[in-house]
Amino acid sequence: MIYLDNSATTKPHPSVLESFQQVSSTYFANPSSIHQLGGTTETLLLAAKKQAADILGIGVDEVIFTSGGTEGNNTAIKGIALEHQGRGKHIITSSIEHPSIYEACQSLETLGFEVTYLPVDGNGVVSAAELEKAIRNDTILISIMHVNNETGSIQPIEKIGSIAKRYPKLFFHVDAVQSIGKVLVQLKDSGIDICTFSGHKIHGLKGTGMLYVNNRTKLFPLLHGGNQEYSLRSGTENLAGSVSFVKALRMIKEREKHDINHLLSMKSYLYDALKAMDGVEVNTPEHGAAHIINMSVPGIKPEVIIHMLGEQEIYISTKSACSSKLKDESKVLAACGFGRNRTTTALRVSLSYDNTMEEMKIFVQALSKAIKQFKEAME
């Protein structure tokens, strides 16, 4: 099997699974219980927070464990909007955000908020200068993803963070679900107030994740109850999930440090090979993230190629997993200015550190063969 759909989800690492099982079996008590086992469980939860904080260079009290990217993004967007609506009701985001941002913003529009959806250029990148022009006296939030999940384009979050620092009445949220462990995310003194991470994109488990919320940021909680997670996320903590998330976070940051050139080499090989392949148009910018390549094969429905490759146990995807069942064109590629011949025929290859150059060569040969076979059958 050659698995090239790692931006949809990654295979859990055996050490992560072992960590989850061990904590579930041994430290099963409720961290809020006042008996000794509850106290031990709470101590382990705090240790996991401290480890995550040390890895990311932030404070322990700035770590909120969540169920993943969608919860993190909704908590950030709606939490800021509802808490600070007395200050203003204007939000700035981009036209290529993940559905968990886009849909959250649209839901707020029904409550009277106004949202500016910034355009992107042909490489799928927002202009920091245009973003600053969009800031108004009533702007309370900027939310921009770091790496786009369909094309791998990298947004200028360092520049945007510098801009955000000049406007202390607004907050800056970054969706770093696709970048953590592959494109460096700097949180301390970056101008970023809130940042979303997800476990299953980094060989952790589905249903695990983390939200960085800096000390100056106050959110309206989406969940009320027992006041866990500093009253931002009530509900009994998923201790085993949180511990296993931190395990995955530590491991992916180590691989980012030591193996990023391996990822870049595979991406470079694929980029050049697909650029040269007859009938294929590469949509990903040359200087995008190291793990995502988006391409179109005009004239062939993407499902046909997915099926032909799947018969050989080679797995790629069409658009993002969260929008792949929608039959319309790729909203992201359309925002980049591509025509319908490319926006309706897109395929995504997404890598992990575990992939090999040999797998890249097999995939390129299989894709070329599949396109040739389809065209011959249609003649």
GROMACS .gro file of C-alpha atoms in nm:
model
  379
    1MET     CA    1   0.000   0.000   0.000
    2ILE     CA    2   0.116   0.353  -0.080
    3TYR     CA    3  -0.073   0.604   0.135
    4LEU     CA    4  -0.058   0.962   0.004
    5ASP     CA    5  -0.360   1.117   0.180
    6ASN     CA    6  -0.183   1.238   0.494
    7SER     CA    7  -0.348   1.581   0.494
    8ALA     CA    8  -0.681   1.405   0.544
    9THR     CA    9  -0.542   1.194   0.825
   10THR     CA   10  -0.221   1.018   0.920
   11LYS     CA   11  -0.162   0.666   1.043
   12PRO     CA   12  -0.137   0.672   1.426
   13HIS     CA   13   0.215   0.600   1.548
   14PRO     CA   14   0.244   0.276   1.752
   15SER     CA   15   0.394   0.473   2.043
   16VAL     CA   16   0.092   0.704   2.042
   17LEU     CA   17  -0.146   0.408   2.051
   18GLU     CA   18   0.056   0.250   2.331
   19SER     CA   19   0.048   0.575   2.528
   20PHE     CA   20  -0.332   0.603   2.488
   21GLN     CA   21  -0.387   0.244   2.596
   22GLN     CA   22  -0.155   0.268   2.897
   23VAL     CA   23  -0.311   0.590   3.027
   24SER     CA   24  -0.664   0.460   2.965
   25SER     CA   25  -0.591   0.143   3.161
   26THR     CA   26  -0.396   0.287   3.452
   27TYR     CA   27  -0.510   0.649   3.497
   28PHE     CA   28  -0.881   0.612   3.432
   29ALA     CA   29  -1.001   0.823   3.726
   30ASN     CA   30  -1.170   1.158   3.675
   31PRO     CA   31  -0.908   1.434   3.718
   32SER     CA   32  -1.170   1.635   3.911
   33SER     CA   33  -1.218   1.361   4.173
   34ILE     CA   34  -1.066   1.447   4.510
   35HIS     CA   35  -0.941   1.097   4.600
   36GLN     CA   36  -0.578   0.994   4.549
   37LEU     CA   37  -0.625   0.833   4.207
   38GLY     CA   38  -0.808   1.144   4.083
   39GLY     CA   39  -0.518   1.355   4.214
   40THR     CA   40  -0.265   1.137   4.034
   41THR     CA   41  -0.466   1.168   3.713
   42GLU     CA   42  -0.482   1.545   3.747
   43THR     CA   43  -0.105   1.556   3.800
   44LEU     CA   44  -0.055   1.363   3.476
   45LEU     CA   45  -0.284   1.605   3.290
   46LEU     CA   46  -0.082   1.902   3.416
   47ALA     CA   47   0.241   1.726   3.320
   48ALA     CA   48   0.105   1.680   2.965
   49LYS     CA   49   0.019   2.052   2.948
   50LYS     CA   50   0.367   2.147   3.067
   51GLN     CA   51   0.530   1.922   2.808
   52ALA     CA   52   0.317   2.073   2.528
   53ALA     CA   53   0.398   2.423   2.654
   54ASP     CA   54   0.772   2.349   2.663
   55ILE     CA   55   0.766   2.207   2.309
   56LEU     CA   56   0.587   2.515   2.171
   57GLY     CA   57   0.759   2.775   2.391
   58ILE     CA   58   0.441   2.899   2.559
   59GLY     CA   59   0.293   2.909   2.910
   60VAL     CA   60   0.129   2.607   3.073
   61ASP     CA   61  -0.188   2.808   3.129
   62GLU     CA   62  -0.202   2.886   2.756
   63VAL     CA   63  -0.268   2.520   2.662
   64ILE     CA   64  -0.630   2.406   2.612
   65PHE     CA   65  -0.682   2.045   2.504
   66THR     CA   66  -0.964   2.001   2.250
   67SER     CA   67  -1.116   1.731   2.029
   68GLY     CA   68  -0.933   1.857   1.719
   69GLY     CA   69  -0.925   2.121   1.448
   70THR     CA   70  -1.295   2.186   1.401
   71GLU     CA   71  -1.355   2.241   1.772
   72GLY     CA   72  -1.043   2.456   1.803
   73ASN     CA   73  -1.139   2.677   1.510
   74ASN     CA   74  -1.501   2.717   1.624
   75THR     CA   75  -1.391   2.794   1.980
   76ALA     CA   76  -1.152   3.061   1.855
   77ILE     CA   77  -1.385   3.228   1.603
   78LYS     CA   78  -1.709   3.219   1.800
   79GLY     CA   79  -1.533   3.264   2.134
   80ILE     CA   80  -1.374   3.592   2.026
   81ALA     CA   81  -1.684   3.714   1.843
   82LEU     CA   82  -1.927   3.652   2.128
   83GLU     CA   83  -1.694   3.776   2.403
   84HIS     CA   84  -1.588   4.099   2.231
   85GLN     CA   85  -1.893   4.194   2.023
   86GLY     CA   86  -1.941   4.505   2.237
   87ARG     CA   87  -1.615   4.635   2.093
   88GLY     CA   88  -1.708   4.564   1.730
   89LYS     CA   89  -1.861   4.303   1.501
   90HIS     CA   90  -1.616   4.296   1.208
   91ILE     CA   91  -1.403   3.988   1.128
   92ILE     CA   92  -1.135   3.944   0.861
   93THR     CA   93  -1.053   3.605   0.709
   94SER     CA   94  -0.958   3.472   0.365
   95SER     CA   95  -1.153   3.314   0.080
   96ILE     CA   96  -0.963   2.983   0.106
   97GLU     CA   97  -1.014   2.886   0.470
   98HIS     CA   98  -1.112   2.540   0.592
   99PRO     CA   99  -1.490   2.485   0.620
  100SER     CA  100  -1.464   2.497   1.001
  101ILE     CA  101  -1.359   2.862   0.969
  102TYR     CA  102  -1.573   2.955   0.669
  103GLU     CA  103  -1.892   2.802   0.807
  104ALA     CA  104  -1.829   2.945   1.155
  105CYS     CA  105  -1.795   3.294   1.002
  106GLN     CA  106  -2.110   3.246   0.798
  107SER     CA  107  -2.301   3.143   1.111
  108LEU     CA  108  -2.186   3.464   1.281
  109GLU     CA  109  -2.312   3.669   0.985
  110THR     CA  110  -2.662   3.545   1.069
  111LEU     CA  111  -2.611   3.700   1.415
  112GLY     CA  112  -2.524   4.042   1.276
  113PHE     CA  113  -2.148   4.015   1.239
  114GLU     CA  114  -1.979   4.141   0.922
  115VAL     CA  115  -1.704   3.934   0.764
  116THR     CA  116  -1.445   4.042   0.504
  117TYR     CA  117  -1.323   3.746   0.295
  118LEU     CA  118  -0.988   3.852   0.151
  119PRO     CA  119  -0.898   3.731  -0.200
  120VAL     CA  120  -0.576   3.541  -0.278
  121ASP     CA  121  -0.332   3.569  -0.568
  122GLY     CA  122  -0.256   3.299  -0.826
  123ASN     CA  123  -0.037   3.118  -0.574
  124GLY     CA  124  -0.319   3.111  -0.320
  125VAL     CA  125  -0.157   3.370  -0.093
  126VAL     CA  126  -0.322   3.660   0.091
  127SER     CA  127  -0.170   4.007   0.061
  128ALA     CA  128  -0.063   4.135   0.404
  129ALA     CA  129  -0.093   4.492   0.274
  130GLU     CA  130  -0.452   4.433   0.157
  131LEU     CA  131  -0.529   4.273   0.493
  132GLU     CA  132  -0.413   4.582   0.679
  133LYS     CA  133  -0.627   4.801   0.453
  134ALA     CA  134  -0.930   4.591   0.553
  135ILE     CA  135  -0.883   4.660   0.927
  136ARG     CA  136  -1.149   4.895   1.067
  137ASN     CA  137  -1.221   5.052   1.404
  138ASP     CA  138  -1.475   4.777   1.473
  139THR     CA  139  -1.251   4.484   1.365
  140ILE     CA  140  -1.214   4.237   1.651
  141LEU     CA  141  -1.061   3.933   1.482
  142ILE     CA  142  -0.827   3.829   1.200
  143SER     CA  143  -0.831   3.455   1.125
  144ILE     CA  144  -0.589   3.322   0.862
  145MET     CA  145  -0.477   2.961   0.807
  146HIS     CA  146  -0.103   2.894   0.795
  147VAL     CA  147  -0.088   2.624   0.524
  148ASN     CA  148  -0.379   2.567   0.289
  149ASN     CA  149  -0.511   2.212   0.311
  150GLU     CA  150  -0.577   2.176  -0.064
  151THR     CA  151  -0.285   2.350  -0.233
  152GLY     CA  152  -0.014   2.373   0.035
  153SER     CA  153   0.020   2.750  -0.013
  154ILE     CA  154   0.182   2.920   0.287
  155GLN     CA  155   0.030   3.240   0.422
  156PRO     CA  156   0.250   3.527   0.550
  157ILE     CA  157   0.148   3.487   0.914
  158GLU     CA  158   0.471   3.647   1.041
  159LYS     CA  159   0.387   3.968   0.851
  160ILE     CA  160   0.023   3.952   0.956
  161GLY     CA  161   0.130   3.898   1.317
  162SER     CA  162   0.346   4.212   1.299
  163ILE     CA  163   0.047   4.405   1.167
  164ALA     CA  164  -0.185   4.264   1.434
  165LYS     CA  165   0.051   4.382   1.707
  166ARG     CA  166  -0.013   4.740   1.597
  167TYR     CA  167  -0.387   4.701   1.662
  168PRO     CA  168  -0.416   4.592   2.027
  169LYS     CA  169  -0.798   4.594   2.019
  170LEU     CA  170  -0.816   4.301   1.774
  171PHE     CA  171  -0.711   3.937   1.805
  172PHE     CA  172  -0.518   3.721   1.557
  173HIS     CA  173  -0.610   3.353   1.516
  174VAL     CA  174  -0.408   3.105   1.306
  175ASP     CA  175  -0.531   2.765   1.190
  176ALA     CA  176  -0.206   2.566   1.201
  177VAL     CA  177  -0.363   2.222   1.157
  178GLN     CA  178  -0.177   2.155   0.831
  179SER     CA  179   0.150   2.324   0.921
  180ILE     CA  180   0.247   2.192   1.263
  181GLY     CA  181   0.550   1.966   1.225
  182LYS     CA  182   0.610   2.058   0.860
  183VAL     CA  183   0.628   2.438   0.843
  184LEU     CA  184   0.768   2.615   1.148
  185VAL     CA  185   0.507   2.781   1.369
  186GLN     CA  186   0.644   3.048   1.602
  187LEU     CA  187   0.396   3.145   1.875
  188LYS     CA  188   0.586   3.348   2.137
  189ASP     CA  189   0.599   3.722   2.053
  190SER     CA  190   0.457   3.648   1.707
  191GLY     CA  191   0.140   3.856   1.733
  192ILE     CA  192  -0.063   3.532   1.725
  193ASP     CA  193  -0.319   3.524   2.007
  194ILE     CA  194  -0.488   3.191   1.933
  195CYS     CA  195  -0.369   2.891   1.731
  196THR     CA  196  -0.536   2.561   1.642
  197PHE     CA  197  -0.370   2.216   1.626
  198SER     CA  198  -0.510   1.869   1.554
  199GLY     CA  199  -0.376   1.530   1.665
  200HIS     CA  200  -0.471   1.307   1.375
  201LYS     CA  201  -0.274   1.515   1.124
  202ILE     CA  202   0.052   1.439   1.309
  203HIS     CA  203   0.019   1.061   1.366
  204GLY     CA  204  -0.192   1.116   1.677
  205LEU     CA  205  -0.551   1.004   1.729
  206LYS     CA  206  -0.874   1.141   1.586
  207GLY     CA  207  -1.065   1.336   1.849
  208THR     CA  208  -0.752   1.494   1.998
  209GLY     CA  209  -0.606   1.841   1.957
  210MET     CA  210  -0.499   2.162   2.124
  211LEU     CA  211  -0.576   2.531   2.121
  212TYR     CA  212  -0.312   2.786   2.216
  213VAL     CA  213  -0.480   3.082   2.385
  214ASN     CA  214  -0.241   3.349   2.509
  215ASN     CA  215  -0.290   3.516   2.843
  216ARG     CA  216  -0.431   3.840   2.706
  217THR     CA  217  -0.712   3.667   2.517
  218LYS     CA  218  -1.055   3.612   2.670
  219LEU     CA  219  -1.300   3.379   2.496
  220PHE     CA  220  -1.671   3.316   2.542
  221PRO     CA  221  -1.687   2.939   2.610
  222LEU     CA  222  -1.891   2.722   2.373
  223LEU     CA  223  -1.940   2.460   2.647
  224HIS     CA  224  -2.057   2.535   3.001
  225GLY     CA  225  -2.059   2.294   3.294
  226GLY     CA  226  -1.782   2.187   3.530
  227ASN     CA  227  -1.541   2.468   3.438
  228GLN     CA  228  -1.262   2.237   3.322
  229GLU     CA  229  -0.981   2.378   3.101
  230TYR     CA  230  -0.987   2.719   3.276
  231SER     CA  231  -1.367   2.735   3.219
  232LEU     CA  232  -1.313   2.747   2.841
  233ARG     CA  233  -1.412   2.386   2.773
  234SER     CA  234  -1.629   2.223   3.037
  235GLY     CA  235  -1.652   1.846   3.038
  236THR     CA  236  -1.444   1.563   3.184
  237GLU     CA  237  -1.096   1.583   3.036
  238ASN     CA  238  -0.986   1.324   2.778
  239LEU     CA  239  -0.665   1.249   2.965
  240ALA     CA  240  -0.549   0.956   2.750
  241GLY     CA  241  -0.623   1.155   2.432
  242SER     CA  242  -0.437   1.459   2.565
  243VAL     CA  243  -0.131   1.259   2.673
  244SER     CA  244  -0.122   1.078   2.338
  245PHE     CA  245  -0.157   1.412   2.154
  246VAL     CA  246   0.146   1.552   2.334
  247LYS     CA  247   0.337   1.233   2.248
  248ALA     CA  248   0.252   1.284   1.880
  249LEU     CA  249   0.343   1.654   1.904
  250ARG     CA  250   0.685   1.577   2.052
  251MET     CA  251   0.758   1.314   1.787
  252ILE     CA  252   0.650   1.527   1.488
  253LYS     CA  253   0.858   1.822   1.610
  254GLU     CA  254   1.161   1.591   1.630
  255ARG     CA  255   1.099   1.473   1.274
  256GLU     CA  256   1.055   1.831   1.158
  257LYS     CA  257   1.397   1.908   1.303
  258HIS     CA  258   1.578   1.607   1.155
  259ASP     CA  259   1.381   1.487   0.850
  260ILE     CA  260   1.243   1.797   0.677
  261ASN     CA  261   1.493   1.760   0.391
  262HIS     CA  262   1.355   1.412   0.318
  263LEU     CA  263   1.007   1.561   0.284
  264LEU     CA  264   1.137   1.844   0.064
  265SER     CA  265   1.323   1.598  -0.162
  266MET     CA  266   1.010   1.390  -0.222
  267LYS     CA  267   0.800   1.703  -0.289
  268SER     CA  268   1.064   1.839  -0.529
  269TYR     CA  269   1.075   1.510  -0.721
  270LEU     CA  270   0.696   1.496  -0.747
  271TYR     CA  271   0.669   1.862  -0.847
  272ASP     CA  272   0.915   1.825  -1.135
  273ALA     CA  273   0.776   1.488  -1.251
  274LEU     CA  274   0.413   1.609  -1.252
  275LYS     CA  275   0.507   1.936  -1.425
  276ALA     CA  276   0.663   1.732  -1.705
  277MET     CA  277   0.376   1.480  -1.732
  278ASP     CA  278   0.154   1.506  -2.038
  279GLY     CA  279  -0.204   1.605  -1.950
  280VAL     CA  280  -0.127   1.719  -1.592
  281GLU     CA  281  -0.142   2.077  -1.459
  282VAL     CA  282   0.022   2.145  -1.122
  283ASN     CA  283  -0.178   2.386  -0.906
  284THR     CA  284   0.050   2.403  -0.602
  285PRO     CA  285   0.297   2.694  -0.592
  286GLU     CA  286   0.662   2.592  -0.623
  287HIS     CA  287   0.743   2.734  -0.280
  288GLY     CA  288   0.446   2.586  -0.099
  289ALA     CA  289   0.458   2.349   0.198
  290ALA     CA  290   0.677   2.040   0.173
  291HIS     CA  291   0.397   1.787   0.206
  292ILE     CA  292   0.112   1.889  -0.028
  293ILE     CA  293   0.091   1.886  -0.408
  294ASN     CA  294  -0.231   1.968  -0.589
  295MET     CA  295  -0.274   1.892  -0.958
  296SER     CA  296  -0.547   1.879  -1.220
  297VAL     CA  297  -0.595   1.634  -1.505
  298PRO     CA  298  -0.831   1.827  -1.738
  299GLY     CA  299  -1.075   1.605  -1.922
  300ILE     CA  300  -1.076   1.323  -1.667
  301LYS     CA  301  -1.303   1.309  -1.363
  302PRO     CA  302  -1.086   1.287  -1.050
  303GLU     CA  303  -1.292   0.996  -0.916
  304VAL     CA  304  -1.183   0.788  -1.218
  305ILE     CA  305  -0.815   0.834  -1.140
  306ILE     CA  306  -0.873   0.781  -0.767
  307HIS     CA  307  -1.042   0.449  -0.851
  308MET     CA  308  -0.771   0.337  -1.098
  309LEU     CA  309  -0.495   0.410  -0.846
  310GLY     CA  310  -0.695   0.261  -0.561
  311GLU     CA  311  -0.706  -0.073  -0.744
  312GLN     CA  312  -0.326  -0.073  -0.708
  313GLU     CA  313  -0.352   0.025  -0.340
  314ILE     CA  314  -0.224   0.375  -0.407
  315TYR     CA  315  -0.439   0.624  -0.214
  316ILE     CA  316  -0.464   0.994  -0.295
  317SER     CA  317  -0.760   1.232  -0.262
  318THR     CA  318  -0.959   1.482  -0.463
  319LYS     CA  319  -0.999   1.798  -0.255
  320SER     CA  320  -0.974   1.821   0.122
  321ALA     CA  321  -1.140   1.536   0.311
  322CYS     CA  322  -1.392   1.780   0.460
  323SER     CA  323  -1.516   1.887   0.116
  324SER     CA  324  -1.429   1.588  -0.106
  325LYS     CA  325  -1.789   1.465  -0.121
  326LEU     CA  326  -1.913   1.797  -0.255
  327LYS     CA  327  -1.955   1.774  -0.630
  328ASP     CA  328  -1.888   2.138  -0.709
  329GLU     CA  329  -1.556   2.276  -0.817
  330SER     CA  330  -1.276   2.341  -0.571
  331LYS     CA  331  -1.353   2.675  -0.405
  332VAL     CA  332  -0.985   2.716  -0.322
  333LEU     CA  333  -0.864   2.668  -0.680
  334ALA     CA  334  -1.137   2.898  -0.810
  335ALA     CA  335  -1.018   3.167  -0.565
  336CYS     CA  336  -0.668   3.126  -0.712
  337GLY     CA  337  -0.810   3.215  -1.054
  338PHE     CA  338  -0.800   2.873  -1.224
  339GLY     CA  339  -1.066   2.784  -1.485
  340ARG     CA  340  -1.329   2.515  -1.440
  341ASN     CA  341  -1.126   2.268  -1.647
  342ARG     CA  342  -0.881   2.265  -1.354
  343THR     CA  343  -1.107   2.346  -1.058
  344THR     CA  344  -1.331   2.045  -1.131
  345THR     CA  345  -1.052   1.793  -1.199
  346ALA     CA  346  -0.823   1.845  -0.900
  347LEU     CA  347  -0.629   1.575  -0.719
  348ARG     CA  348  -0.427   1.611  -0.399
  349VAL     CA  349  -0.118   1.417  -0.295
  350SER     CA  350  -0.015   1.470   0.067
  351LEU     CA  351   0.298   1.319   0.219
  352SER     CA  352   0.425   1.215   0.559
  353TYR     CA  353   0.780   1.163   0.682
  354ASP     CA  354   0.717   0.788   0.655
  355ASN     CA  355   0.678   0.795   0.276
  356THR     CA  356   0.978   0.700   0.062
  357MET     CA  357   1.129   0.818  -0.266
  358GLU     CA  358   1.061   0.471  -0.407
  359GLU     CA  359   0.689   0.525  -0.339
  360MET     CA  360   0.703   0.857  -0.523
  361LYS     CA  361   0.848   0.687  -0.831
  362ILE     CA  362   0.587   0.410  -0.824
  363PHE     CA  363   0.308   0.669  -0.789
  364VAL     CA  364   0.433   0.880  -1.080
  365GLN     CA  365   0.454   0.574  -1.306
  366ALA     CA  366   0.107   0.455  -1.201
  367LEU     CA  367  -0.050   0.797  -1.257
  368SER     CA  368   0.108   0.833  -1.602
  369LYS     CA  369  -0.012   0.484  -1.696
  370ALA     CA  370  -0.365   0.552  -1.568
  371ILE     CA  371  -0.398   0.873  -1.771
  372LYS     CA  372  -0.269   0.699  -2.084
  373GLN     CA  373  -0.507   0.402  -2.039
  374PHE     CA  374  -0.806   0.632  -1.990
  375LYS     CA  375  -0.729   0.835  -2.301
  376GLU     CA  376  -0.675   0.523  -2.512
  377ALA     CA  377  -1.008   0.381  -2.392
  378MET     CA  378  -1.186   0.702  -2.492
  379GLU     CA  379  -1.044   0.707  -2.845
   0.00000   0.00000   0.00000
